[in-house]
Amino acid sequence: MDVEGLKKYSALHPKPAGLTLQYGTAGFRSKAQQLEHIMFRMGMLAALRSRATGATIGVMVTASHNPEEDNGVKLVDPLGEMLHPSWEEYATQLANAEDQELQKIVTEICQKAAVNQQKDASVFIGRDTRPSSKELSQAVIDGISILGGQYYDYGLVTTPQLHYVVCCQNTQGQYGKPTLEGYYQKLSKAFTELIKKSLSSGEAQRQLKIDCANGIGALKLAEMETYFPKEVQIQVYNDGTKEKLNHLCGADFVKVHQKPPKGLDMKPNESCCSFDGDADRIVYYYMDTAGHFHLIDGDKIATLFSIFLKELLAKVGQTLKMAVVQTAYANGSSTRYLEETVQVPVHCVKTGVKHLHHKAQEFDVGIYFEANGHGTVLFSKAAENTIRQLAKEEKDDAKREAAKVLENMIDLINQVADRQVIDTTDAERRAVTPPGLQEKIDALVKKYKLSRAFVRPSGTEDVVRVYAEADTQENADALAHEVSLAVYHLAGGKGALPQPI
C-alpha cells in the first residue's frame, strides 16, 4: 500500500466532520456534495473485494429514484449480485473512518477477509446522468488507483447494464459479451423471438409509450431501439433534455401518486410504462375508456409472470419448483390470488432486494418484484440446463416450442433523522422498537375492515416507510395517516407533522 499516496488522496477527498452513513439495501445515498470521500473509499473497497474474490467487481454511481441533487454508490459482486452482507459492514466501517484511520482500517479488512494485496484487482465503473456523477466517478477511480487496481470506466450506463457486464466478465463470456452491444444483442434477440410467438393473427404492431424519468434510460433506449423488431414501436417521454431527473415522473412517482407522469399524454387503452432514474425499475399502466387510471405494479407483474411461466412449464411437462417471493408490503390481494387461484407458493421475507433475491435462489424458478417495479425472475442452473436441452432435443413439437419460449425468457431476463430507531421482526411485519409502537399500530388496525399496517426504516433514505391496507382507498389513506402520526410521536419524528394523503 502506498501510504503517502493514501494520505495525499485522502486529503483530496476529505470526510466531512461528524458525517455518518450506513451501507444499506441500495448502498450509500445522500446529498451529492457529501459523498466525495465515500466514492473514494468505495473505490478502495472495490479493489479489496476484487482481490478477495479473484474477480471483477462493479461500482455504480447512482441514487436511482432519488432527487437529482442526491447521489449514491453501490457495489456489484462477481455474478452481478449485490454486495455480500459481510462486506456491507466493511463498507460502513471504511466510509465512517476518520482520514487518519484509513490505513489501519484497510489493513484490518485485509486481515479479516484474507485479502492478498499482491493480487491483481479489476473494477468496472458506471454512472447515471446526474450532474454530480462524473466527478464522483473520478473519486472512485482515485480510490481504485491508490491501491494499485485496474479499472474500466463504462461511463453512462443503466444499473442493469453494469450488473450484466460484470457477470459476463466473470463467467468468461458464458452469460454474454461484456459490452453494451452484447447486452443489446442478447436481450433484443430473445425479445424478438418472443414477439414473433405472441403477436395475434393480423396484428401488425405493438406500441408503447415510455417515461424515462429524465434519466439514463432515455439515452440507452435510443441506442437499443435499432435492435428492436419492426413490430414494436416506442415513443419516449421525459428524455432529460428539458426537465430534472425524477421530477414529477419516473416509476416511483407513478406508483406513489397513481397517475401518469408529467409530460406523457395518455389516451384510453394505450400501453405505457415508466423507468426510474437508473432504469432498474419499471411499472406499467393504462387508462380505460372511462378515464380511470390502472397501475400494473410489481405485485401484478409478478402475478403475470407466474401465470405465464406456470402455463409454459405445464406444456413442457416439467415439474420444476416455482415460487413467488414477496415482502410484508406486497398487496394482500395479490398474495391470496397467487396462492388460491394461480396456486403458486408465496414466501415472505424482509424488505430489500437482497432478501428477495436470496430466497428466490432456493427454487428452480423464483419470481420477485417489489411493488415499485424492482425485481426479476431467477432460473436455477439445473432448470436452465433442462429447458435449453428440451428446446434443442425434444421430439414433441408443442413441448419443444414451449421450451423455446422459456429459453427466450431466460435470455431476456437480466438476472442480475435516524430511521434505524425502528427495528422490526417477523419479515418486518412487527415493530420491536420503539416501545409501544406496535401496540399502537394494532389498535389502529382494528378500527378498519380488512386492514393491515406495517412500518420499517427505509434502506435508502432517512425516512420511515408506512404501509397500510383497508377495504376502501379512503380507509387505507386514513389508516396510513394515523400510523404515520404514531411513528412521528413514538419514534422521535422531525419536521412538520405527517399530513393526510
Coordinates of C-alpha atoms in Angstrom, one line a residue:
M1 CA 0.0 0.0 0.0
D2 CA 1.3 3.5 -0.9
V3 CA 0.9 5.1 2.5
E4 CA 2.0 8.6 1.4
G5 CA -0.2 8.4 -1.7
L6 CA -3.1 7.3 0.5
K7 CA -2.6 10.3 2.8
K8 CA -2.4 12.6 -0.3
Y9 CA -5.6 11.4 -2.0
S10 CA -7.5 11.1 1.3
A11 CA -6.8 14.8 1.8
L12 CA -8.2 15.5 -1.7
H13 CA -11.4 13.6 -0.7
P14 CA -11.8 14.5 3.0
K15 CA -14.6 13.2 5.2
P16 CA -17.0 15.9 6.4
A17 CA -16.8 16.3 10.2
G18 CA -19.5 14.4 12.0
L19 CA -21.0 12.7 9.0
T20 CA -22.0 9.1 9.5
L21 CA -23.6 7.0 6.7
Q22 CA -24.5 3.3 6.6
Y23 CA -24.3 0.9 3.6
G24 CA -27.9 -0.2 3.1
T25 CA -30.1 -2.1 0.6
A26 CA -29.1 0.3 -2.2
G27 CA -25.6 1.1 -1.0
F28 CA -24.8 4.7 0.2
R29 CA -27.1 7.6 -0.7
S30 CA -27.0 11.2 0.4
K31 CA -26.7 14.8 -0.9
A32 CA -24.1 14.7 -3.7
Q33 CA -21.8 17.2 -2.0
Q34 CA -21.4 14.9 1.0
L35 CA -20.2 11.8 -1.0
E36 CA -16.8 12.5 -2.4
H37 CA -15.0 10.7 0.4
I38 CA -17.5 7.9 0.2
M39 CA -16.8 7.4 -3.5
F40 CA -13.0 7.4 -3.0
R41 CA -13.3 4.8 -0.2
M42 CA -15.7 2.6 -2.2
G43 CA -13.2 2.6 -5.0
M44 CA -10.7 1.3 -2.5
L45 CA -13.2 -1.3 -1.1
A46 CA -14.0 -2.5 -4.7
A47 CA -10.2 -3.1 -5.2
L48 CA -10.0 -5.1 -2.0
R49 CA -13.2 -7.1 -2.8
S50 CA -11.8 -7.9 -6.2
R51 CA -8.6 -9.3 -4.7
A52 CA -10.6 -11.3 -2.1
T53 CA -12.8 -12.9 -4.8
G54 CA -10.3 -13.1 -7.6
A55 CA -12.9 -11.5 -9.9
T56 CA -14.0 -8.2 -11.4
I57 CA -16.2 -6.0 -9.1
G58 CA -18.6 -3.3 -10.3
V59 CA -19.2 0.2 -8.8
M60 CA -22.3 2.0 -9.9
V61 CA -22.6 5.7 -9.1
T62 CA -26.3 6.5 -8.9
A63 CA -29.1 7.4 -6.5
S64 CA -31.8 5.7 -8.5
H65 CA -35.2 7.3 -7.9
N66 CA -33.9 10.0 -5.5
P67 CA -34.0 13.7 -6.5
E68 CA -31.3 15.0 -8.9
E69 CA -29.3 16.7 -6.2
D70 CA -28.7 13.4 -4.4
N71 CA -26.3 10.7 -5.4
G72 CA -25.1 7.3 -4.2
V73 CA -22.9 4.3 -4.9
K74 CA -23.4 0.6 -4.8
L75 CA -21.0 -2.3 -5.4
V76 CA -21.7 -5.2 -7.7
D77 CA -20.4 -8.7 -6.8
P78 CA -18.8 -11.1 -9.3
L79 CA -22.0 -12.7 -10.7
G80 CA -23.9 -9.4 -10.9
E81 CA -25.3 -9.8 -7.3
M82 CA -25.5 -7.2 -4.7
L83 CA -22.5 -6.8 -2.3
H84 CA -22.1 -9.7 0.1
P85 CA -23.6 -8.8 3.6
S86 CA -20.3 -9.3 5.4
W87 CA -18.7 -6.7 3.1
E88 CA -21.5 -4.2 3.8
E89 CA -20.1 -4.0 7.3
Y90 CA -16.6 -3.3 5.9
A91 CA -18.1 -0.6 3.6
T92 CA -19.8 1.1 6.5
Q93 CA -16.6 0.9 8.6
L94 CA -14.4 2.3 5.9
A95 CA -16.9 5.1 5.0
N96 CA -17.1 6.4 8.5
A97 CA -13.4 6.1 9.5
E98 CA -11.6 9.3 10.1
D99 CA -9.0 10.3 7.5
Q100 CA -6.0 9.4 9.7
E101 CA -7.5 5.9 10.3
L102 CA -7.9 4.8 6.7
Q103 CA -4.6 2.8 6.5
K104 CA -5.4 1.0 9.8
I105 CA -9.0 0.1 8.6
V106 CA -7.8 -1.1 5.2
T107 CA -5.2 -3.4 7.0
E108 CA -7.9 -4.7 9.3
I109 CA -10.2 -5.5 6.4
C110 CA -7.4 -7.3 4.6
Q111 CA -6.8 -9.4 7.7
K112 CA -10.4 -10.2 8.4
A113 CA -11.3 -11.0 4.8
A114 CA -8.0 -12.7 4.0
V115 CA -7.2 -10.2 1.2
N116 CA -3.9 -10.7 -0.6
Q117 CA -2.8 -7.2 -1.5
Q118 CA -0.3 -8.6 -4.0
K119 CA -3.1 -10.0 -6.2
D120 CA -4.5 -8.1 -9.2
A121 CA -7.6 -6.0 -8.8
S122 CA -10.2 -5.3 -11.5
V123 CA -13.2 -2.9 -11.3
F124 CA -15.9 -1.9 -13.7
I125 CA -17.4 1.6 -13.2
G126 CA -20.7 3.0 -14.4
R127 CA -22.7 6.2 -13.6
D128 CA -26.1 7.8 -14.2
T129 CA -26.8 11.2 -15.7
R130 CA -26.8 13.3 -12.6
P131 CA -24.6 16.4 -12.9
S132 CA -22.5 15.2 -9.9
S133 CA -21.9 11.7 -11.2
K134 CA -18.9 12.3 -13.4
E135 CA -16.9 14.0 -10.7
L136 CA -17.9 11.4 -8.2
S137 CA -16.9 8.6 -10.6
Q138 CA -13.4 10.2 -10.7
A139 CA -13.2 9.9 -6.9
V140 CA -14.0 6.1 -7.3
I141 CA -11.1 5.9 -9.8
D142 CA -8.8 7.6 -7.4
G143 CA -9.7 5.0 -4.7
I144 CA -9.1 2.1 -7.1
S145 CA -5.8 3.5 -8.3
I146 CA -4.3 4.3 -4.9
L147 CA -4.5 0.6 -4.1
G148 CA -3.0 -0.4 -7.4
G149 CA -6.2 -1.7 -9.0
Q150 CA -7.1 -1.7 -12.7
Y151 CA -10.4 -0.3 -13.9
Y152 CA -12.6 0.1 -16.9
D153 CA -15.0 3.1 -17.0
Y154 CA -18.2 2.3 -18.9
G155 CA -19.3 5.9 -18.4
L156 CA -23.1 6.4 -18.7
V157 CA -24.9 3.1 -18.3
T158 CA -28.0 1.9 -16.6
T159 CA -27.6 -0.1 -13.4
P160 CA -28.8 -3.4 -15.0
Q161 CA -26.2 -2.9 -17.8
L162 CA -23.4 -2.6 -15.2
H163 CA -24.6 -5.8 -13.4
Y164 CA -24.7 -7.5 -16.8
V165 CA -21.1 -6.7 -17.9
V166 CA -19.7 -7.7 -14.5
C167 CA -21.5 -11.1 -14.7
C168 CA -20.3 -11.6 -18.3
Q169 CA -16.7 -10.7 -17.5
N170 CA -16.6 -13.2 -14.6
T171 CA -18.2 -16.0 -16.5
Q172 CA -15.7 -15.7 -19.3
G173 CA -18.5 -14.7 -21.7
Q174 CA -20.8 -17.6 -20.9
Y175 CA -23.5 -15.2 -19.8
G176 CA -22.9 -12.9 -22.8
K177 CA -20.4 -10.4 -24.2
P178 CA -19.3 -7.9 -21.6
T179 CA -20.1 -4.9 -23.8
L180 CA -23.2 -2.7 -24.3
E181 CA -23.5 -4.1 -27.8
G182 CA -23.5 -7.6 -26.3
Y183 CA -26.3 -6.5 -23.9
Y184 CA -28.4 -5.1 -26.7
Q185 CA -27.8 -8.2 -28.9
K186 CA -28.7 -10.8 -26.3
L187 CA -31.8 -9.1 -25.0
S188 CA -33.2 -8.0 -28.3
K189 CA -32.7 -11.4 -29.9
A190 CA -34.7 -13.1 -27.2
F191 CA -37.3 -10.3 -27.2
T192 CA -37.7 -10.6 -31.0
E193 CA -38.4 -14.3 -30.8
L194 CA -41.0 -13.8 -28.0
I195 CA -42.7 -11.1 -30.0
K196 CA -43.0 -13.4 -33.1
K197 CA -44.7 -16.0 -31.0
S198 CA -47.1 -13.6 -29.1
L199 CA -48.4 -11.4 -31.9
S200 CA -52.1 -12.2 -32.6
S201 CA -53.2 -13.0 -36.1
G202 CA -53.5 -9.9 -38.2
E203 CA -51.7 -7.8 -35.5
A204 CA -49.1 -5.7 -37.2
Q205 CA -47.5 -3.6 -34.4
R206 CA -47.2 -3.2 -30.6
Q207 CA -46.9 0.4 -29.4
L208 CA -45.5 1.5 -26.1
K209 CA -45.1 4.9 -24.5
I210 CA -42.1 5.1 -22.2
D211 CA -41.4 7.6 -19.4
C212 CA -37.6 7.6 -18.9
A213 CA -37.7 9.7 -15.8
N214 CA -35.3 12.2 -17.4
G215 CA -32.6 9.8 -16.8
I216 CA -30.1 7.3 -18.3
G217 CA -32.9 5.1 -19.6
A218 CA -33.6 7.6 -22.4
L219 CA -30.0 7.5 -23.7
K220 CA -29.7 3.7 -23.6
L221 CA -33.2 3.1 -25.1
A222 CA -32.2 5.3 -28.1
E223 CA -29.1 3.1 -28.6
M224 CA -31.2 -0.1 -28.2
E225 CA -34.1 0.9 -30.4
T226 CA -32.2 -0.1 -33.6
Y227 CA -32.2 -3.6 -32.3
F228 CA -35.9 -3.8 -31.8
P229 CA -38.1 -5.8 -34.1
K230 CA -40.1 -3.7 -36.6
E231 CA -43.4 -4.8 -35.0
V232 CA -42.5 -2.8 -31.8
Q233 CA -43.0 1.0 -31.9
I234 CA -41.9 3.1 -28.9
Q235 CA -42.4 6.7 -28.0
V236 CA -40.0 8.2 -25.5
Y237 CA -41.1 10.8 -22.9
N238 CA -39.1 12.7 -20.3
D239 CA -35.8 12.1 -22.1
G240 CA -33.8 14.5 -19.9
T241 CA -33.5 17.3 -22.4
K242 CA -35.9 19.7 -20.7
E243 CA -36.6 18.7 -17.1
K244 CA -34.8 17.4 -13.9
L245 CA -34.2 13.8 -13.2
N246 CA -37.1 12.0 -11.4
H247 CA -39.1 15.3 -11.1
L248 CA -42.8 14.6 -11.3
C249 CA -42.0 11.5 -13.4
G250 CA -40.5 8.0 -13.1
A251 CA -41.7 4.7 -11.7
D252 CA -41.7 5.8 -8.1
F253 CA -43.8 8.9 -8.9
V254 CA -46.4 6.9 -10.9
K255 CA -46.6 4.3 -8.2
V256 CA -47.0 6.7 -5.3
H257 CA -49.3 9.2 -7.0
Q258 CA -51.3 6.7 -9.0
K259 CA -51.3 8.9 -12.1
P260 CA -49.3 9.3 -15.3
P261 CA -46.0 11.3 -15.1
K262 CA -45.7 14.9 -16.2
G263 CA -45.2 15.2 -20.0
L264 CA -46.8 11.9 -21.0
D265 CA -50.1 12.3 -22.9
M266 CA -52.0 9.1 -22.2
K267 CA -55.1 8.1 -24.2
P268 CA -57.5 5.3 -23.4
N269 CA -56.1 1.8 -23.8
E270 CA -52.6 2.9 -24.7
S271 CA -49.8 0.8 -23.1
C272 CA -47.4 3.0 -21.0
C273 CA -44.5 2.3 -18.7
S274 CA -42.1 4.3 -16.5
F275 CA -38.4 3.6 -15.6
D276 CA -36.7 5.2 -12.6
G277 CA -33.6 7.3 -12.7
D278 CA -31.1 4.5 -13.3
A279 CA -33.6 2.2 -15.2
D280 CA -33.6 -0.7 -12.8
R281 CA -37.3 -0.3 -12.0
I282 CA -40.3 -0.5 -14.3
V283 CA -44.1 -0.1 -13.8
Y284 CA -46.8 -0.3 -16.5
Y285 CA -50.1 1.5 -16.6
Y286 CA -53.0 2.4 -18.8
M287 CA -56.2 4.4 -18.8
D288 CA -59.6 2.7 -19.6
T289 CA -62.3 4.2 -21.7
A290 CA -64.0 5.7 -18.7
G291 CA -60.8 7.7 -17.9
H292 CA -59.7 5.6 -14.9
F293 CA -56.0 5.0 -14.3
H294 CA -54.8 1.4 -13.8
L295 CA -51.3 0.7 -12.5
I296 CA -49.6 -2.6 -13.2
D297 CA -47.1 -2.5 -10.3
G298 CA -44.5 -5.1 -9.2
D299 CA -47.2 -7.3 -7.5
K300 CA -49.2 -7.5 -10.7
I301 CA -46.0 -8.0 -12.8
A302 CA -45.0 -10.9 -10.6
T303 CA -48.5 -12.4 -10.9
L304 CA -48.5 -12.1 -14.7
F305 CA -45.1 -13.8 -14.8
S306 CA -46.4 -16.6 -12.6
I307 CA -49.4 -17.3 -14.8
F308 CA -47.3 -17.2 -18.0
L309 CA -44.4 -19.4 -16.7
K310 CA -46.7 -21.9 -15.0
E311 CA -48.6 -22.5 -18.3
L312 CA -45.3 -22.9 -20.2
L313 CA -43.9 -25.4 -17.6
A314 CA -47.1 -27.4 -17.8
K315 CA -46.8 -27.5 -21.6
V316 CA -43.2 -28.9 -21.4
G317 CA -44.3 -31.4 -18.8
Q318 CA -41.7 -30.4 -16.3
T319 CA -42.3 -30.4 -12.5
L320 CA -39.9 -27.6 -11.7
K321 CA -40.4 -26.0 -8.4
M322 CA -41.7 -22.4 -8.8
A323 CA -42.4 -19.8 -6.2
V324 CA -43.1 -16.1 -5.7
V325 CA -41.2 -14.2 -3.1
Q326 CA -42.8 -11.1 -1.5
T327 CA -42.3 -8.8 1.4
A328 CA -45.0 -7.9 4.0
Y329 CA -45.6 -4.8 2.0
A330 CA -46.9 -6.7 -1.0
N331 CA -50.6 -6.2 -1.7
G332 CA -52.5 -8.8 0.3
S333 CA -54.9 -9.5 -2.5
S334 CA -52.0 -10.4 -4.8
T335 CA -50.8 -12.9 -2.2
R336 CA -54.2 -14.5 -2.0
Y337 CA -54.7 -14.6 -5.7
L338 CA -51.3 -16.3 -6.3
E339 CA -51.8 -18.9 -3.6
E340 CA -55.5 -19.7 -4.2
T341 CA -56.2 -19.0 -7.9
V342 CA -52.8 -19.4 -9.6
Q343 CA -51.8 -22.0 -7.0
V344 CA -48.2 -20.8 -6.8
P345 CA -46.5 -20.9 -3.4
V346 CA -45.7 -17.4 -1.9
H347 CA -42.9 -16.8 0.6
C348 CA -42.5 -13.7 2.7
V349 CA -39.1 -12.1 3.6
K350 CA -37.7 -8.9 4.9
T351 CA -37.9 -5.8 2.7
G352 CA -35.0 -5.3 0.3
V353 CA -33.9 -6.8 -3.0
K354 CA -31.1 -8.8 -1.4
H355 CA -33.5 -10.7 0.8
L356 CA -35.9 -11.3 -2.0
H357 CA -33.1 -12.4 -4.3
H358 CA -31.6 -14.8 -1.8
K359 CA -34.9 -16.5 -1.2
A360 CA -35.8 -16.7 -4.9
Q361 CA -32.5 -18.6 -5.4
E362 CA -33.9 -21.5 -3.4
F363 CA -36.3 -22.5 -6.2
D364 CA -36.0 -23.8 -9.8
V365 CA -37.9 -20.7 -10.9
G366 CA -38.0 -17.8 -8.3
I367 CA -40.1 -14.7 -9.1
Y368 CA -39.8 -11.5 -7.1
F369 CA -40.9 -7.9 -7.7
E370 CA -41.2 -5.2 -5.2
A371 CA -44.4 -3.1 -5.6
N372 CA -42.1 -0.3 -7.0
G373 CA -41.2 -2.5 -10.1
H374 CA -37.8 -3.6 -8.9
G375 CA -37.4 -7.3 -9.4
T376 CA -36.7 -10.2 -11.8
V377 CA -37.2 -13.9 -12.4
L378 CA -34.4 -16.3 -11.4
F379 CA -33.9 -19.7 -13.1
S380 CA -31.6 -22.2 -11.3
K381 CA -28.7 -23.6 -13.3
A382 CA -30.4 -27.1 -13.3
A383 CA -33.7 -25.6 -14.5
E384 CA -31.9 -23.6 -17.2
N385 CA -30.0 -26.7 -18.5
T386 CA -33.2 -28.7 -18.6
I387 CA -35.1 -26.1 -20.5
R388 CA -32.3 -25.5 -23.0
Q389 CA -31.9 -29.2 -23.6
L390 CA -35.7 -29.6 -24.3
A391 CA -35.6 -26.6 -26.6
K392 CA -32.9 -28.3 -28.6
E393 CA -33.8 -32.1 -28.4
E394 CA -37.5 -32.5 -27.5
K395 CA -39.3 -34.5 -30.3
D396 CA -42.8 -33.4 -29.4
D397 CA -43.4 -30.1 -31.4
A398 CA -45.6 -28.5 -28.8
K399 CA -43.3 -29.2 -25.9
R400 CA -40.2 -28.1 -27.9
E401 CA -41.9 -24.8 -28.9
A402 CA -42.9 -24.1 -25.2
A403 CA -39.3 -24.9 -24.2
K404 CA -38.0 -22.4 -26.7
V405 CA -40.3 -19.7 -25.3
L406 CA -38.9 -20.5 -21.8
E407 CA -35.4 -20.3 -23.2
N408 CA -36.0 -16.9 -24.7
M409 CA -37.4 -15.8 -21.3
I410 CA -34.2 -16.9 -19.6
D411 CA -32.1 -14.9 -22.1
L412 CA -34.4 -11.8 -22.0
I413 CA -34.3 -11.5 -18.2
N414 CA -31.2 -9.8 -16.8
Q415 CA -30.8 -12.0 -13.7
V416 CA -28.9 -10.0 -12.4
A417 CA -33.3 11.5 11.1
D418 CA -32.2 8.2 12.3
R419 CA -34.6 5.7 10.6
Q420 CA -32.8 2.9 12.4
V421 CA -34.6 3.8 15.6
I422 CA -37.3 1.4 14.4
D423 CA -36.4 -2.3 14.4
T424 CA -38.7 -5.0 13.1
T425 CA -39.2 -8.7 13.2
D426 CA -41.5 -11.4 11.5
A427 CA -40.3 -10.4 8.0
E428 CA -40.7 -6.7 9.0
R429 CA -44.4 -7.1 9.8
R430 CA -44.0 -6.3 13.6
A431 CA -42.1 -3.4 15.1
V432 CA -39.9 -4.3 18.0
T433 CA -38.8 -0.8 18.9
P434 CA -39.6 1.9 19.9
P435 CA -41.6 0.5 22.8
G436 CA -45.4 0.9 22.4
L437 CA -45.3 1.5 18.6
Q438 CA -46.6 -2.0 17.6
E439 CA -49.3 -1.9 20.2
K440 CA -50.5 1.5 18.8
I441 CA -50.5 0.1 15.3
D442 CA -52.5 -3.0 16.4
A443 CA -55.1 -0.7 17.9
L444 CA -55.4 1.5 14.8
V445 CA -55.7 -1.5 12.5
K446 CA -58.8 -2.8 14.5
K447 CA -60.6 0.4 13.5
Y448 CA -60.8 -0.6 9.8
K449 CA -62.2 -3.6 7.9
L450 CA -59.7 -5.9 6.0
S451 CA -56.9 -3.8 7.2
R452 CA -53.1 -4.3 7.8
A453 CA -50.3 -1.8 8.5
F454 CA -46.6 -2.1 8.9
V455 CA -43.7 0.3 9.3
R456 CA -40.0 -0.1 8.6
P457 CA -36.9 2.0 8.2
S458 CA -36.0 2.9 4.6
G459 CA -33.0 1.2 3.2
T460 CA -32.1 4.2 1.1
E461 CA -33.2 7.4 2.8
D462 CA -33.6 8.8 6.3
V463 CA -37.3 8.2 6.4
V464 CA -39.7 5.5 7.8
R465 CA -41.9 3.7 5.3
V466 CA -45.5 3.2 6.3
Y467 CA -47.7 0.6 4.6
A468 CA -51.5 0.4 5.1
E469 CA -54.3 -1.7 3.6
A470 CA -58.0 -1.5 4.2
D471 CA -61.4 -2.2 2.5
T472 CA -61.5 1.2 0.7
Q473 CA -58.9 3.7 -0.6
E474 CA -60.3 6.3 1.8
N475 CA -59.8 4.0 4.8
A476 CA -56.4 2.9 3.7
D477 CA -55.3 6.6 3.4
A478 CA -56.8 7.3 6.8
L479 CA -55.1 4.4 8.4
A480 CA -51.7 5.3 6.8
H481 CA -52.1 8.8 8.2
E482 CA -52.9 7.6 11.7
V483 CA -49.9 5.2 11.7
S484 CA -47.7 7.9 10.4
L485 CA -48.7 10.1 13.4
A486 CA -48.0 7.2 15.7
V487 CA -44.5 6.8 14.2
Y488 CA -43.9 10.5 14.4
H489 CA -44.7 10.8 18.1
L490 CA -43.2 7.5 19.3
A491 CA -40.1 7.4 17.2
G492 CA -38.9 11.0 17.6
G493 CA -40.2 12.5 14.4
K494 CA -38.6 15.6 13.0
G495 CA -40.1 18.5 11.0
A496 CA -43.8 19.0 10.3
L497 CA -46.4 16.5 11.4
P498 CA -47.4 14.0 8.7
Q499 CA -50.3 15.3 6.7
P500 CA -53.4 13.4 5.4
I501 CA -53.0 11.8 2.0

